[in-house]
């Protein structure tokens, strides 16, 4: 049974909430694709020794990482001093080469796990801070997933020119447009989206999910695209909406843990509406169950009357 998503009296506030859910749906649709491609990246950069932590591999001082205390000790290198490792240095340089801007997010990654965990390589292409404790693609957020696709040059080989031409950081680039949607939704001051903007969001996100090179043939992407259409047209089932509400709230919690800055209004509204929405869905589910019981009893009574 489909349910209406008008959780606000204000239409534009409902649109904003739909946009939040659309970001989560899109992120889920990209997860399988991202995992497969990061495994390829993992094989390309080579195998590390498995013993060096990232502090050992970063020289001191390094801009954005090293900061001296009063005792002239570096905060970043407080536990480990830089040491040369030919094997790991080669992997590190390969990561730098693959980064579009030559500035991997070293603070996010655990280099001692590079040898066996492709995700620790992927984390080098995330935003600079806030993702150190994120242990998988699934745990990452929309901004993280899109950032990897933008920052890692490998994705130029598996996305069509429609997604990466003109190349980032050009605002006309589809991936940049997708990232900008996330920024606008997260950092809103009034938690409102116009009908025209919402339709543009759906169109842009769907265009990415049906990219002909790989995503068009990815089952998760196909499912996500269908869910976007259902969300756009209020055709989601009660169960689907309930799952998406939980995911939206989980995204908020994880984003806060990762240091992601939502606007205060967006944070407050998303937290309130997910909880209110869950209450409404429980009520709707209970009402549906009651109607089913009544119909069942009526059916049983009819059967008993006609069988005697």
C-alpha atoms as a printed R data frame, in Angstrom:
    type eleno elety resid chain resno       x       y       z
1   ATOM     1    CA   UNK     A     1   0.000   0.000   0.000
2   ATOM     2    CA   UNK     A     2   1.439   3.369  -1.046
3   ATOM     3    CA   UNK     A     3   1.539   6.244   1.404
4   ATOM     4    CA   UNK     A     4   1.621  10.006   1.052
5   ATOM     5    CA   UNK     A     5   4.783  11.718   2.297
6   ATOM     6    CA   UNK     A     6   3.180  15.034   3.246
7   ATOM     7    CA   UNK     A     7   4.601  15.138   6.764
8   ATOM     8    CA   UNK     A     8   4.428  18.947   6.824
9   ATOM     9    CA   UNK     A     9   1.639  21.415   6.208
10  ATOM    10    CA   UNK     A    10   4.129  23.425   4.138
11  ATOM    11    CA   UNK     A    11   4.592  21.912   0.660
12  ATOM    12    CA   UNK     A    12   8.153  23.203   0.311
13  ATOM    13    CA   UNK     A    13   9.109  21.680   3.657
14  ATOM    14    CA   UNK     A    14   7.790  18.332   2.418
15  ATOM    15    CA   UNK     A    15   9.858  18.830  -0.728
16  ATOM    16    CA   UNK     A    16  12.967  19.350   1.395
17  ATOM    17    CA   UNK     A    17  12.317  16.130   3.267
18  ATOM    18    CA   UNK     A    18  11.834  14.283  -0.015
19  ATOM    19    CA   UNK     A    19  15.188  15.672  -1.143
20  ATOM    20    CA   UNK     A    20  16.817  14.290   2.023
21  ATOM    21    CA   UNK     A    21  15.391  10.855   1.327
22  ATOM    22    CA   UNK     A    22  16.406  11.105  -2.352
23  ATOM    23    CA   UNK     A    23  20.030  11.636  -1.317
24  ATOM    24    CA   UNK     A    24  19.942   8.493   0.819
25  ATOM    25    CA   UNK     A    25  18.324   6.478  -1.962
26  ATOM    26    CA   UNK     A    26  20.965   7.653  -4.431
27  ATOM    27    CA   UNK     A    27  23.804   6.844  -2.049
28  ATOM    28    CA   UNK     A    28  22.463   3.316  -1.585
29  ATOM    29    CA   UNK     A    29  22.197   2.943  -5.342
30  ATOM    30    CA   UNK     A    30  25.865   3.862  -5.786
31  ATOM    31    CA   UNK     A    31  27.250   1.685  -2.983
32  ATOM    32    CA   UNK     A    32  27.658  -1.574  -4.913
33  ATOM    33    CA   UNK     A    33  29.249   0.234  -7.862
34  ATOM    34    CA   UNK     A    34  31.647   2.098  -5.580
35  ATOM    35    CA   UNK     A    35  32.718  -1.076  -3.801
36  ATOM    36    CA   UNK     A    36  33.536  -2.872  -7.050
37  ATOM    37    CA   UNK     A    37  35.502   0.046  -8.450
38  ATOM    38    CA   UNK     A    38  37.449   0.645  -5.239
39  ATOM    39    CA   UNK     A    39  38.542  -2.980  -5.323
40  ATOM    40    CA   UNK     A    40  40.033  -2.235  -8.737
41  ATOM    41    CA   UNK     A    41  41.735   0.870  -7.350
42  ATOM    42    CA   UNK     A    42  43.124  -1.273  -4.544
43  ATOM    43    CA   UNK     A    43  44.788  -3.601  -7.036
44  ATOM    44    CA   UNK     A    44  46.156  -0.678  -9.072
45  ATOM    45    CA   UNK     A    45  47.915   1.149  -6.224
46  ATOM    46    CA   UNK     A    46  49.791  -1.970  -5.139
47  ATOM    47    CA   UNK     A    47  50.314  -3.823  -1.867
48  ATOM    48    CA   UNK     A    48  51.750  -2.154   1.215
49  ATOM    49    CA   UNK     A    49  53.890  -3.854   3.855
50  ATOM    50    CA   UNK     A    50  50.976  -3.924   6.301
51  ATOM    51    CA   UNK     A    51  53.036  -2.548   9.182
52  ATOM    52    CA   UNK     A    52  53.407   1.187   8.573
53  ATOM    53    CA   UNK     A    53  50.864   3.565  10.050
54  ATOM    54    CA   UNK     A    54  50.094   6.780   8.195
55  ATOM    55    CA   UNK     A    55  52.115   8.907  10.626
56  ATOM    56    CA   UNK     A    56  55.268   7.065   9.570
57  ATOM    57    CA   UNK     A    57  54.618   7.784   5.900
58  ATOM    58    CA   UNK     A    58  53.962  11.529   6.157
59  ATOM    59    CA   UNK     A    59  56.983  13.791   6.487
60  ATOM    60    CA   UNK     A    60  57.048  16.421   9.195
61  ATOM    61    CA   UNK     A    61  56.076  19.167   8.772
62  ATOM    62    CA   UNK     A    62  53.262  18.617   6.266
63  ATOM    63    CA   UNK     A    63  50.732  21.377   5.646
64  ATOM    64    CA   UNK     A    64  47.228  20.716   7.047
65  ATOM    65    CA   UNK     A    65  48.466  17.840   9.212
66  ATOM    66    CA   UNK     A    66  51.398  18.876  11.346
67  ATOM    67    CA   UNK     A    67  51.005  21.337  14.186
68  ATOM    68    CA   UNK     A    68  53.649  22.059  16.777
69  ATOM    69    CA   UNK     A    69  52.876  22.299  20.487
70  ATOM    70    CA   UNK     A    70  54.711  24.473  23.003
71  ATOM    71    CA   UNK     A    71  57.265  21.721  23.464
72  ATOM    72    CA   UNK     A    72  57.881  21.753  19.706
73  ATOM    73    CA   UNK     A    73  56.216  18.348  19.379
74  ATOM    74    CA   UNK     A    74  54.024  17.623  16.365
75  ATOM    75    CA   UNK     A    75  50.448  16.685  17.270
76  ATOM    76    CA   UNK     A    76  50.080  14.494  14.176
77  ATOM    77    CA   UNK     A    77  53.361  12.667  14.764
78  ATOM    78    CA   UNK     A    78  53.104  12.430  18.546
79  ATOM    79    CA   UNK     A    79  52.995   8.601  18.532
80  ATOM    80    CA   UNK     A    80  55.091   7.777  15.456
81  ATOM    81    CA   UNK     A    81  57.931   9.568  13.729
82  ATOM    82    CA   UNK     A    82  58.290   9.581   9.915
83  ATOM    83    CA   UNK     A    83  60.257   6.634   8.552
84  ATOM    84    CA   UNK     A    84  61.138   5.599   5.024
85  ATOM    85    CA   UNK     A    85  59.425   2.459   3.695
86  ATOM    86    CA   UNK     A    86  60.033   1.780   0.025
87  ATOM    87    CA   UNK     A    87  56.989  -0.481  -0.348
88  ATOM    88    CA   UNK     A    88  54.493   1.806   1.373
89  ATOM    89    CA   UNK     A    89  55.961   4.969  -0.125
90  ATOM    90    CA   UNK     A    90  55.243   3.563  -3.579
91  ATOM    91    CA   UNK     A    91  51.619   2.819  -2.651
92  ATOM    92    CA   UNK     A    92  51.332   6.286  -1.135
93  ATOM    93    CA   UNK     A    93  52.659   7.911  -4.313
94  ATOM    94    CA   UNK     A    94  50.237   5.890  -6.443
95  ATOM    95    CA   UNK     A    95  47.367   7.180  -4.306
96  ATOM    96    CA   UNK     A    96  48.602  10.752  -4.760
97  ATOM    97    CA   UNK     A    97  48.770  10.217  -8.522
98  ATOM    98    CA   UNK     A    98  45.189   8.944  -8.583
99  ATOM    99    CA   UNK     A    99  43.887  11.913  -6.593
100 ATOM   100    CA   UNK     A   100  42.473  14.591  -8.872
101 ATOM   101    CA   UNK     A   101  43.966  17.385  -6.792
102 ATOM   102    CA   UNK     A   102  47.027  15.546  -5.488
103 ATOM   103    CA   UNK     A   103  45.919  15.911  -1.883
104 ATOM   104    CA   UNK     A   104  44.669  12.631  -0.380
105 ATOM   105    CA   UNK     A   105  42.937  12.643   2.995
106 ATOM   106    CA   UNK     A   106  45.704  10.976   4.983
107 ATOM   107    CA   UNK     A   107  44.093  11.681   8.340
108 ATOM   108    CA   UNK     A   108  41.113   9.474   7.447
109 ATOM   109    CA   UNK     A   109  43.038   6.357   6.479
110 ATOM   110    CA   UNK     A   110  44.758   3.573   8.404
111 ATOM   111    CA   UNK     A   111  47.780   2.743   6.261
112 ATOM   112    CA   UNK     A   112  48.540  -0.451   8.163
113 ATOM   113    CA   UNK     A   113  45.347  -1.854   6.612
114 ATOM   114    CA   UNK     A   114  46.132  -0.852   3.025
115 ATOM   115    CA   UNK     A   115  47.386  -4.341   2.217
116 ATOM   116    CA   UNK     A   116  44.041  -6.072   2.766
117 ATOM   117    CA   UNK     A   117  41.296  -3.422   2.933
118 ATOM   118    CA   UNK     A   118  40.303  -1.568  -0.238
119 ATOM   119    CA   UNK     A   119  38.121   0.803   1.787
120 ATOM   120    CA   UNK     A   120  41.160   2.233   3.584
121 ATOM   121    CA   UNK     A   121  42.487   3.175   0.148
122 ATOM   122    CA   UNK     A   122  39.106   4.638  -0.769
123 ATOM   123    CA   UNK     A   123  39.095   6.805   2.356
124 ATOM   124    CA   UNK     A   124  42.071   8.698   0.953
125 ATOM   125    CA   UNK     A   125  39.667  10.282  -1.554
126 ATOM   126    CA   UNK     A   126  37.137  11.435   1.043
127 ATOM   127    CA   UNK     A   127  36.901  14.986   2.421
128 ATOM   128    CA   UNK     A   128  39.883  15.864   4.597
129 ATOM   129    CA   UNK     A   129  38.399  15.153   8.022
130 ATOM   130    CA   UNK     A   130  35.667  13.264   9.797
131 ATOM   131    CA   UNK     A   131  35.768   9.812   8.215
132 ATOM   132    CA   UNK     A   132  38.536   8.076  10.162
133 ATOM   133    CA   UNK     A   133  36.117   5.848  12.092
134 ATOM   134    CA   UNK     A   134  33.895   5.059   9.084
135 ATOM   135    CA   UNK     A   135  34.590   1.393   8.392
136 ATOM   136    CA   UNK     A   136  32.818   0.737   5.076
137 ATOM   137    CA   UNK     A   137  31.154   2.261   2.043
138 ATOM   138    CA   UNK     A   138  27.789   1.449   3.632
139 ATOM   139    CA   UNK     A   139  28.663   3.498   6.704
140 ATOM   140    CA   UNK     A   140  29.739   6.470   4.639
141 ATOM   141    CA   UNK     A   141  27.311   9.216   3.707
142 ATOM   142    CA   UNK     A   142  26.165  10.742   0.426
143 ATOM   143    CA   UNK     A   143  28.853  13.422   0.516
144 ATOM   144    CA   UNK     A   144  31.549  10.822   1.084
145 ATOM   145    CA   UNK     A   145  30.434   8.605  -1.791
146 ATOM   146    CA   UNK     A   146  30.239  11.485  -4.274
147 ATOM   147    CA   UNK     A   147  33.568  12.901  -3.068
148 ATOM   148    CA   UNK     A   148  35.322   9.620  -3.846
149 ATOM   149    CA   UNK     A   149  33.832   9.561  -7.337
150 ATOM   150    CA   UNK     A   150  34.948  13.155  -7.887
151 ATOM   151    CA   UNK     A   151  38.411  12.951  -6.353
152 ATOM   152    CA   UNK     A   152  39.583   9.558  -7.619
153 ATOM   153    CA   UNK     A   153  40.660   9.696 -11.259
154 ATOM   154    CA   UNK     A   154  39.869   6.000 -11.689
155 ATOM   155    CA   UNK     A   155  36.187   6.873 -12.002
156 ATOM   156    CA   UNK     A   156  36.901   8.665 -15.258
157 ATOM   157    CA   UNK     A   157  37.289   5.192 -16.753
158 ATOM   158    CA   UNK     A   158  33.902   3.879 -15.617
159 ATOM   159    CA   UNK     A   159  31.641   6.912 -16.008
160 ATOM   160    CA   UNK     A   160  30.537   8.431 -19.293
161 ATOM   161    CA   UNK     A   161  31.535  11.901 -20.435
162 ATOM   162    CA   UNK     A   162  28.044  13.062 -19.459
163 ATOM   163    CA   UNK     A   163  29.082  12.667 -15.806
164 ATOM   164    CA   UNK     A   164  32.601  14.083 -15.904
165 ATOM   165    CA   UNK     A   165  32.602  16.580 -18.762
166 ATOM   166    CA   UNK     A   166  33.404  19.349 -18.251
167 ATOM   167    CA   UNK     A   167  35.770  17.938 -15.616
168 ATOM   168    CA   UNK     A   168  35.526  18.844 -11.930
169 ATOM   169    CA   UNK     A   169  35.537  21.345 -10.334
170 ATOM   170    CA   UNK     A   170  33.497  22.954 -13.139
171 ATOM   171    CA   UNK     A   171  29.976  23.650 -11.857
172 ATOM   172    CA   UNK     A   172  28.546  22.271 -15.106
173 ATOM   173    CA   UNK     A   173  29.949  18.803 -14.327
174 ATOM   174    CA   UNK     A   174  27.118  16.408 -13.434
175 ATOM   175    CA   UNK     A   175  28.986  14.998 -10.432
176 ATOM   176    CA   UNK     A   176  29.571  18.521  -9.139
177 ATOM   177    CA   UNK     A   177  25.859  19.243  -9.574
178 ATOM   178    CA   UNK     A   178  25.052  16.102  -7.601
179 ATOM   179    CA   UNK     A   179  27.416  17.101  -4.802
180 ATOM   180    CA   UNK     A   180  25.938  20.595  -4.764
181 ATOM   181    CA   UNK     A   181  22.457  19.154  -4.231
182 ATOM   182    CA   UNK     A   182  23.758  17.461  -1.105
183 ATOM   183    CA   UNK     A   183  25.310  20.686   0.135
184 ATOM   184    CA   UNK     A   184  22.175  22.738  -0.471
185 ATOM   185    CA   UNK     A   185  19.956  20.205   1.290
186 ATOM   186    CA   UNK     A   186  22.293  19.760   4.272
187 ATOM   187    CA   UNK     A   187  23.099  23.415   4.811
188 ATOM   188    CA   UNK     A   188  19.643  24.888   4.264
189 ATOM   189    CA   UNK     A   189  18.593  27.749   6.512
190 ATOM   190    CA   UNK     A   190  14.842  27.184   6.175
191 ATOM   191    CA   UNK     A   191  14.418  23.489   5.225
192 ATOM   192    CA   UNK     A   192  12.404  24.325   2.128
193 ATOM   193    CA   UNK     A   193  12.742  23.297  -1.520
194 ATOM   194    CA   UNK     A   194  10.604  24.615  -4.359
195 ATOM   195    CA   UNK     A   195   8.728  22.258  -6.680
196 ATOM   196    CA   UNK     A   196  10.960  23.271  -9.586
197 ATOM   197    CA   UNK     A   197  14.163  22.645  -7.633
198 ATOM   198    CA   UNK     A   198  12.920  19.294  -6.361
199 ATOM   199    CA   UNK     A   199  12.144  18.099  -9.878
200 ATOM   200    CA   UNK     A   200  15.610  19.206 -10.975
201 ATOM   201    CA   UNK     A   201  17.137  17.265  -8.061
202 ATOM   202    CA   UNK     A   202  15.281  14.097  -9.053
203 ATOM   203    CA   UNK     A   203  16.327  14.528 -12.677
204 ATOM   204    CA   UNK     A   204  19.999  15.096 -11.834
205 ATOM   205    CA   UNK     A   205  20.235  12.188  -9.384
206 ATOM   206    CA   UNK     A   206  18.433   9.852 -11.783
207 ATOM   207    CA   UNK     A   207  20.729  10.849 -14.644
208 ATOM   208    CA   UNK     A   208  23.730   9.743 -12.594
209 ATOM   209    CA   UNK     A   209  22.103   6.442 -11.630
210 ATOM   210    CA   UNK     A   210  21.415   5.522 -15.269
211 ATOM   211    CA   UNK     A   211  24.854   6.476 -16.579
212 ATOM   212    CA   UNK     A   212  25.347   4.110 -19.544
213 ATOM   213    CA   UNK     A   213  28.937   3.015 -18.886
214 ATOM   214    CA   UNK     A   214  28.352   0.947 -15.735
215 ATOM   215    CA   UNK     A   215  25.577   2.208 -13.502
216 ATOM   216    CA   UNK     A   216  22.786   1.547 -15.974
217 ATOM   217    CA   UNK     A   217  23.526  -2.171 -15.642
218 ATOM   218    CA   UNK     A   218  24.061  -2.209 -11.876
219 ATOM   219    CA   UNK     A   219  21.119  -3.830 -10.000
220 ATOM   220    CA   UNK     A   220  21.430  -1.551  -6.961
221 ATOM   221    CA   UNK     A   221  21.441   1.520  -9.156
222 ATOM   222    CA   UNK     A   222  18.385   0.274 -11.048
223 ATOM   223    CA   UNK     A   223  16.493  -0.293  -7.797
224 ATOM   224    CA   UNK     A   224  17.475   3.161  -6.538
225 ATOM   225    CA   UNK     A   225  16.279   4.779  -9.742
226 ATOM   226    CA   UNK     A   226  12.895   3.065  -9.395
227 ATOM   227    CA   UNK     A   227  12.651   4.178  -5.768
228 ATOM   228    CA   UNK     A   228  13.379   7.759  -6.785
229 ATOM   229    CA   UNK     A   229  10.470   7.608  -9.231
230 ATOM   230    CA   UNK     A   230   8.208   6.186  -6.528
231 ATOM   231    CA   UNK     A   231   9.353   8.850  -4.079
232 ATOM   232    CA   UNK     A   232   8.792  11.569  -6.649
233 ATOM   233    CA   UNK     A   233   5.252  10.350  -7.338
234 ATOM   234    CA   UNK     A   234   4.268   9.353  -3.764
235 ATOM   235    CA   UNK     A   235   4.172   5.665  -4.636
236 ATOM   236    CA   UNK     A   236   6.368   4.330  -1.822
237 ATOM   237    CA   UNK     A   237   4.872   1.623   0.352
238 ATOM   238    CA   UNK     A   238   4.508   2.205   4.082
239 ATOM   239    CA   UNK     A   239   7.322  -0.265   4.737
240 ATOM   240    CA   UNK     A   240   9.654   1.390   2.221
241 ATOM   241    CA   UNK     A   241   8.998   4.832   3.651
242 ATOM   242    CA   UNK     A   242   9.572   3.514   7.152
243 ATOM   243    CA   UNK     A   243  12.917   2.044   6.124
244 ATOM   244    CA   UNK     A   244  13.912   5.308   4.456
245 ATOM   245    CA   UNK     A   245  12.930   7.321   7.521
246 ATOM   246    CA   UNK     A   246  15.172   5.139   9.665
247 ATOM   247    CA   UNK     A   247  17.990   5.507   7.145
248 ATOM   248    CA   UNK     A   248  17.548   9.281   7.073
249 ATOM   249    CA   UNK     A   249  17.869   9.432  10.840
250 ATOM   250    CA   UNK     A   250  20.866   7.081  10.783
251 ATOM   251    CA   UNK     A   251  22.508   9.343   8.202
252 ATOM   252    CA   UNK     A   252  22.047  12.321  10.494
253 ATOM   253    CA   UNK     A   253  23.624  10.469  13.425
254 ATOM   254    CA   UNK     A   254  26.576   9.226  11.363
255 ATOM   255    CA   UNK     A   255  27.085  12.629   9.786
256 ATOM   256    CA   UNK     A   256  27.269  14.266  13.204
257 ATOM   257    CA   UNK     A   257  29.753  11.620  14.368
258 ATOM   258    CA   UNK     A   258  31.846  12.250  11.262
259 ATOM   259    CA   UNK     A   259  31.922  15.976  11.934
260 ATOM   260    CA   UNK     A   260  29.638  16.833   9.020
261 ATOM   261    CA   UNK     A   261  28.024  20.215   9.532
262 ATOM   262    CA   UNK     A   262  24.304  20.273   8.877
263 ATOM   263    CA   UNK     A   263  22.641  23.622   9.364
264 ATOM   264    CA   UNK     A   264  21.032  23.756  12.808
265 ATOM   265    CA   UNK     A   265  17.617  24.087  11.189
266 ATOM   266    CA   UNK     A   266  18.191  21.066   8.937
267 ATOM   267    CA   UNK     A   267  19.454  18.982  11.839
268 ATOM   268    CA   UNK     A   268  16.540  19.906  14.081
269 ATOM   269    CA   UNK     A   269  13.919  19.425  11.383
270 ATOM   270    CA   UNK     A   270  15.275  16.116  10.111
271 ATOM   271    CA   UNK     A   271  15.454  14.694  13.614
272 ATOM   272    CA   UNK     A   272  11.924  15.799  14.447
273 ATOM   273    CA   UNK     A   273  10.326  14.700  11.216
274 ATOM   274    CA   UNK     A   274  11.918  11.253  11.177
275 ATOM   275    CA   UNK     A   275  10.575  10.574  14.645
276 ATOM   276    CA   UNK     A   276   7.167  12.044  13.799
277 ATOM   277    CA   UNK     A   277   7.106  10.094  10.559
278 ATOM   278    CA   UNK     A   278   7.861   6.841  12.338
279 ATOM   279    CA   UNK     A   279   4.972   7.471  14.742
280 ATOM   280    CA   UNK     A   280   2.677   8.199  11.824
281 ATOM   281    CA   UNK     A   281   3.752   5.056   9.995
282 ATOM   282    CA   UNK     A   282   3.234   2.922  13.092
283 ATOM   283    CA   UNK     A   283  -0.243   4.379  13.395
284 ATOM   284    CA   UNK     A   284  -0.971   3.725   9.717
285 ATOM   285    CA   UNK     A   285   0.359   0.180   9.993
286 ATOM   286    CA   UNK     A   286  -1.754  -0.484  13.083
287 ATOM   287    CA   UNK     A   287  -4.844   0.901  11.351
288 ATOM   288    CA   UNK     A   288  -4.169  -1.313   8.352
289 ATOM   289    CA   UNK     A   289  -3.810  -4.354  10.571
290 ATOM   290    CA   UNK     A   290  -7.089  -3.548  12.309
291 ATOM   291    CA   UNK     A   291  -8.882  -3.220   8.973
292 ATOM   292    CA   UNK     A   292  -7.417  -6.557   7.911
293 ATOM   293    CA   UNK     A   293  -8.665  -8.210  11.110
294 ATOM   294    CA   UNK     A   294 -12.151  -6.791  10.574
295 ATOM   295    CA   UNK     A   295 -12.217  -7.984   6.974
296 ATOM   296    CA   UNK     A   296 -10.993 -11.405   8.067
297 ATOM   297    CA   UNK     A   297 -13.726 -11.704  10.687
298 ATOM   298    CA   UNK     A   298 -16.364 -10.576   8.187
299 ATOM   299    CA   UNK     A   299 -15.073 -13.135   5.723
300 ATOM   300    CA   UNK     A   300 -15.161 -15.890   8.340
301 ATOM   301    CA   UNK     A   301 -18.713 -14.970   9.344
302 ATOM   302    CA   UNK     A   302 -19.841 -14.978   5.730
303 ATOM   303    CA   UNK     A   303 -18.221 -18.354   5.174
304 ATOM   304    CA   UNK     A   304 -19.913 -19.850   8.248
305 ATOM   305    CA   UNK     A   305 -23.338 -18.560   7.193
306 ATOM   306    CA   UNK     A   306 -23.039 -19.869   3.661
307 ATOM   307    CA   UNK     A   307 -21.654 -23.248   4.719
308 ATOM   308    CA   UNK     A   308 -24.665 -24.152   6.893
